Amino acid sequence: MNPTDLTAAGPARATTAVRRGTAVTMIAAAVIADVAFTGLGAVFDYPDVLEHPAAEALAAFRAAQGAVSAWFLALALGAALLAPVAIGVGRLSAARAMRWAVPVGIAAAVVQVVGLLRWPLLVPGWAASGDVDAFATANRVLGTVVGETGGYLLTALWTGLVLVALGTRLAGRWFVALGAASAVLVFVGVFSPVGLPLVDLAHFAGYVLWSLWLVAFAIVLLVRARCS
């Protein structure tokens, strides 16, 4: 069914369904990503393990390969859900900024999934063969450049475009302030490879705030859907 085809359900009911579906997907994305990130920290010392020499990181992966691969699959799923979220949020406004936001949000999901899936799909083979060079190269290209830098930049940009399109009309100034603060701190992660002090801490705080903003966004949509 074409998402713009309201059919017999009627415009009001279709809008309510879109809001509810988008809200549920937002909450699922935030919860899955946060749980997976916590799980990786527990079994793999992620993301600190990436600061270790490549041989040590590869050995740590091999020691808990099953659990680490499963958690990275979950993290990739959480990242992938940003694509349907971006499409659903795109239905909330016809502003030019929102038209840009939809492809940017989808792109943010894609680059993060590409970067994360190297762990369950490629790293097991390198771990078995001890190919440290291939592992290190993939971490730089698929990890740092594509998944992290691209993901941080596009996620922050998507958030900013959504805020520009919706403004304070959806939930007031707190919604814009929380979203803007999280977007700025997520964007700071782009400078993580430079090794500037407090960048990683600020970036971590940004994703915590962004998760809270996403869940708050979902609650607002659910309340509006119930009242409509």
XYZ file of C-alpha atoms in Angstrom:
228
model
C 0.000 0.000 0.000
C 1.289 3.415 -0.923
C 1.925 5.365 2.334
C 0.138 8.374 0.860
C -2.936 6.312 0.006
C -5.377 6.890 2.855
C -8.071 4.618 1.327
C -11.091 3.791 3.409
C -9.376 4.431 6.711
C -9.813 8.150 6.232
C -7.219 10.920 6.654
C -7.505 11.215 10.439
C -7.135 7.502 11.097
C -4.237 7.171 8.645
C -2.423 10.068 10.311
C -2.982 8.487 13.714
C -1.654 5.150 12.469
C 1.463 6.791 11.030
C 2.133 8.640 14.279
C 1.710 5.534 16.388
C 3.838 3.399 14.094
C 6.579 6.004 13.971
C 6.503 6.437 17.747
C 6.796 2.698 18.396
C 9.697 2.473 15.935
C 11.450 5.406 17.652
C 11.205 3.747 21.055
C 12.363 0.410 19.639
C 15.362 2.077 17.956
C 16.439 3.841 21.142
C 15.957 0.818 23.417
C 17.624 -1.696 21.088
C 20.606 0.568 20.461
C 21.107 1.397 24.137
C 20.774 -2.228 25.295
C 23.135 -3.451 22.555
C 25.685 -0.763 23.363
C 25.558 -1.726 27.044
C 25.921 -5.401 26.150
C 28.967 -4.701 23.993
C 30.519 -2.718 26.810
C 30.061 -5.670 29.147
C 31.409 -8.463 26.909
C 33.834 -6.559 24.660
C 34.789 -3.347 26.487
C 33.316 -1.462 23.522
C 34.079 1.210 22.380
C 37.281 1.499 24.446
C 38.591 -1.717 22.896
C 38.987 0.136 19.595
C 41.718 2.248 21.191
C 43.823 -0.879 21.746
C 46.279 -2.231 19.141
C 44.461 -4.043 16.346
C 45.929 -7.419 17.336
C 44.586 -7.061 20.887
C 41.148 -5.954 19.700
C 40.973 -8.887 17.281
C 41.980 -11.308 20.038
C 39.313 -9.847 22.333
C 36.733 -10.337 19.588
C 37.793 -13.934 19.057
C 37.472 -14.649 22.788
C 33.772 -13.705 22.827
C 32.910 -13.911 19.139
C 29.361 -15.223 19.431
C 28.163 -12.698 21.982
C 29.971 -9.783 20.329
C 28.563 -10.633 16.888
C 25.036 -10.931 18.299
C 25.251 -7.577 20.061
C 26.586 -5.891 16.909
C 23.685 -7.348 14.926
C 21.319 -5.848 17.500
C 23.124 -2.514 17.336
C 22.870 -2.573 13.531
C 19.131 -3.248 13.837
C 18.733 -0.250 16.138
C 20.601 1.909 13.627
C 18.561 0.549 10.696
C 15.309 1.605 12.367
C 16.294 5.239 11.817
C 15.279 4.782 8.160
C 11.576 4.049 8.820
C 11.650 6.669 11.574
C 12.868 9.264 9.072
C 10.121 8.268 6.625
C 7.425 8.429 9.308
C 8.626 11.752 10.695
C 8.689 13.053 7.134
C 4.886 12.738 7.103
C 4.583 15.291 9.911
C 5.498 18.331 7.836
C 5.577 19.456 4.215
C 8.367 21.980 4.890
C 11.409 21.983 2.620
C 13.656 21.101 5.553
C 11.606 17.950 6.161
C 11.872 16.948 2.519
C 15.636 17.066 2.951
C 15.437 15.307 6.313
C 13.939 12.093 4.937
C 16.837 11.076 2.626
C 19.378 12.339 5.165
C 17.839 10.135 7.869
C 17.811 7.119 5.567
C 21.452 7.772 4.652
C 22.351 8.001 8.351
C 20.824 4.566 8.896
C 22.597 3.056 5.882
C 26.125 4.227 6.711
C 25.822 3.110 10.330
C 24.528 -0.327 9.338
C 27.345 -0.715 6.809
C 29.916 0.164 9.448
C 28.452 -2.088 12.149
C 27.853 -5.165 10.019
C 31.573 -5.593 9.427
C 31.729 -7.140 12.897
C 29.404 -10.130 12.401
C 30.069 -10.522 8.656
C 33.773 -9.814 8.080
C 35.639 -9.827 11.378
C 35.043 -13.545 12.182
C 37.011 -14.504 9.085
C 39.874 -12.175 9.961
C 39.848 -13.434 13.536
C 40.128 -17.043 12.326
C 43.023 -16.241 9.981
C 44.689 -13.678 12.230
C 44.536 -11.039 9.481
C 45.298 -7.996 11.607
C 45.999 -5.729 8.614
C 42.576 -6.307 7.020
C 40.911 -5.813 10.401
C 42.737 -2.526 11.007
C 41.943 -1.247 7.500
C 38.249 -2.072 7.886
C 38.165 -0.296 11.237
C 39.555 2.845 9.619
C 37.427 2.797 6.459
C 34.156 1.073 7.366
C 34.328 1.979 11.045
C 35.820 5.434 11.514
C 35.100 7.013 8.125
C 31.810 5.444 7.022
C 29.981 4.222 10.114
C 31.152 6.693 12.723
C 32.008 9.962 10.975
C 29.281 9.561 8.361
C 26.777 8.335 10.921
C 27.455 11.124 13.407
C 27.305 13.838 10.752
C 24.120 12.581 9.106
C 22.322 11.839 12.390
C 23.067 15.342 13.659
C 21.990 16.840 10.332
C 18.744 14.839 10.300
C 17.935 15.986 13.817
C 18.617 19.603 12.912
C 16.469 19.466 9.786
C 13.590 17.907 11.737
C 13.819 20.658 14.335
C 13.824 23.346 11.651
C 10.788 21.784 9.978
C 8.736 21.231 13.151
C 9.970 24.109 15.314
C 8.225 24.586 18.635
C 4.784 23.729 17.230
C 4.996 20.048 18.054
C 6.050 20.125 21.704
C 7.409 23.527 22.664
C 10.838 24.988 23.298
C 12.116 22.097 25.423
C 11.749 19.774 22.427
C 13.873 22.047 20.250
C 16.430 22.717 22.984
C 16.922 19.027 23.821
C 17.122 18.032 20.181
C 19.538 20.836 19.297
C 21.840 20.080 22.242
C 21.933 16.388 21.379
C 22.594 17.109 17.691
C 25.527 19.380 18.485
C 27.089 16.851 20.865
C 26.550 13.956 18.441
C 28.247 16.039 15.732
C 31.222 16.579 18.044
C 31.955 12.877 17.590
C 33.212 13.686 14.083
C 36.353 15.037 15.772
C 36.971 11.882 17.814
C 39.794 10.617 15.529
C 41.710 13.845 16.181
C 42.028 12.917 19.836
C 40.860 16.228 21.278
C 40.205 16.152 25.046
C 36.615 15.527 26.229
C 35.369 14.857 22.690
C 34.450 11.239 23.406
C 32.716 12.153 26.659
C 30.743 14.945 24.975
C 29.805 12.619 22.138
C 28.637 9.901 24.542
C 26.523 12.479 26.392
C 25.124 13.568 23.036
C 23.864 10.094 22.181
C 22.328 9.710 25.635
C 20.473 13.005 25.130
C 19.558 12.026 21.577
C 18.023 8.758 22.803
C 16.032 10.706 25.397
C 14.918 13.188 22.735
C 13.849 10.344 20.440
C 11.810 8.674 23.198
C 10.280 12.036 24.205
C 9.448 12.653 20.528
C 7.706 9.264 20.463
C 5.694 10.005 23.600
C 4.514 13.312 22.128
C 3.369 11.512 18.965
C 1.544 8.842 20.990
C -0.249 11.463 23.083
C -1.269 13.393 19.982
C -2.442 10.195 18.301
C -4.597 9.343 21.316
C -6.115 12.821 21.394
C -6.889 12.919 17.680
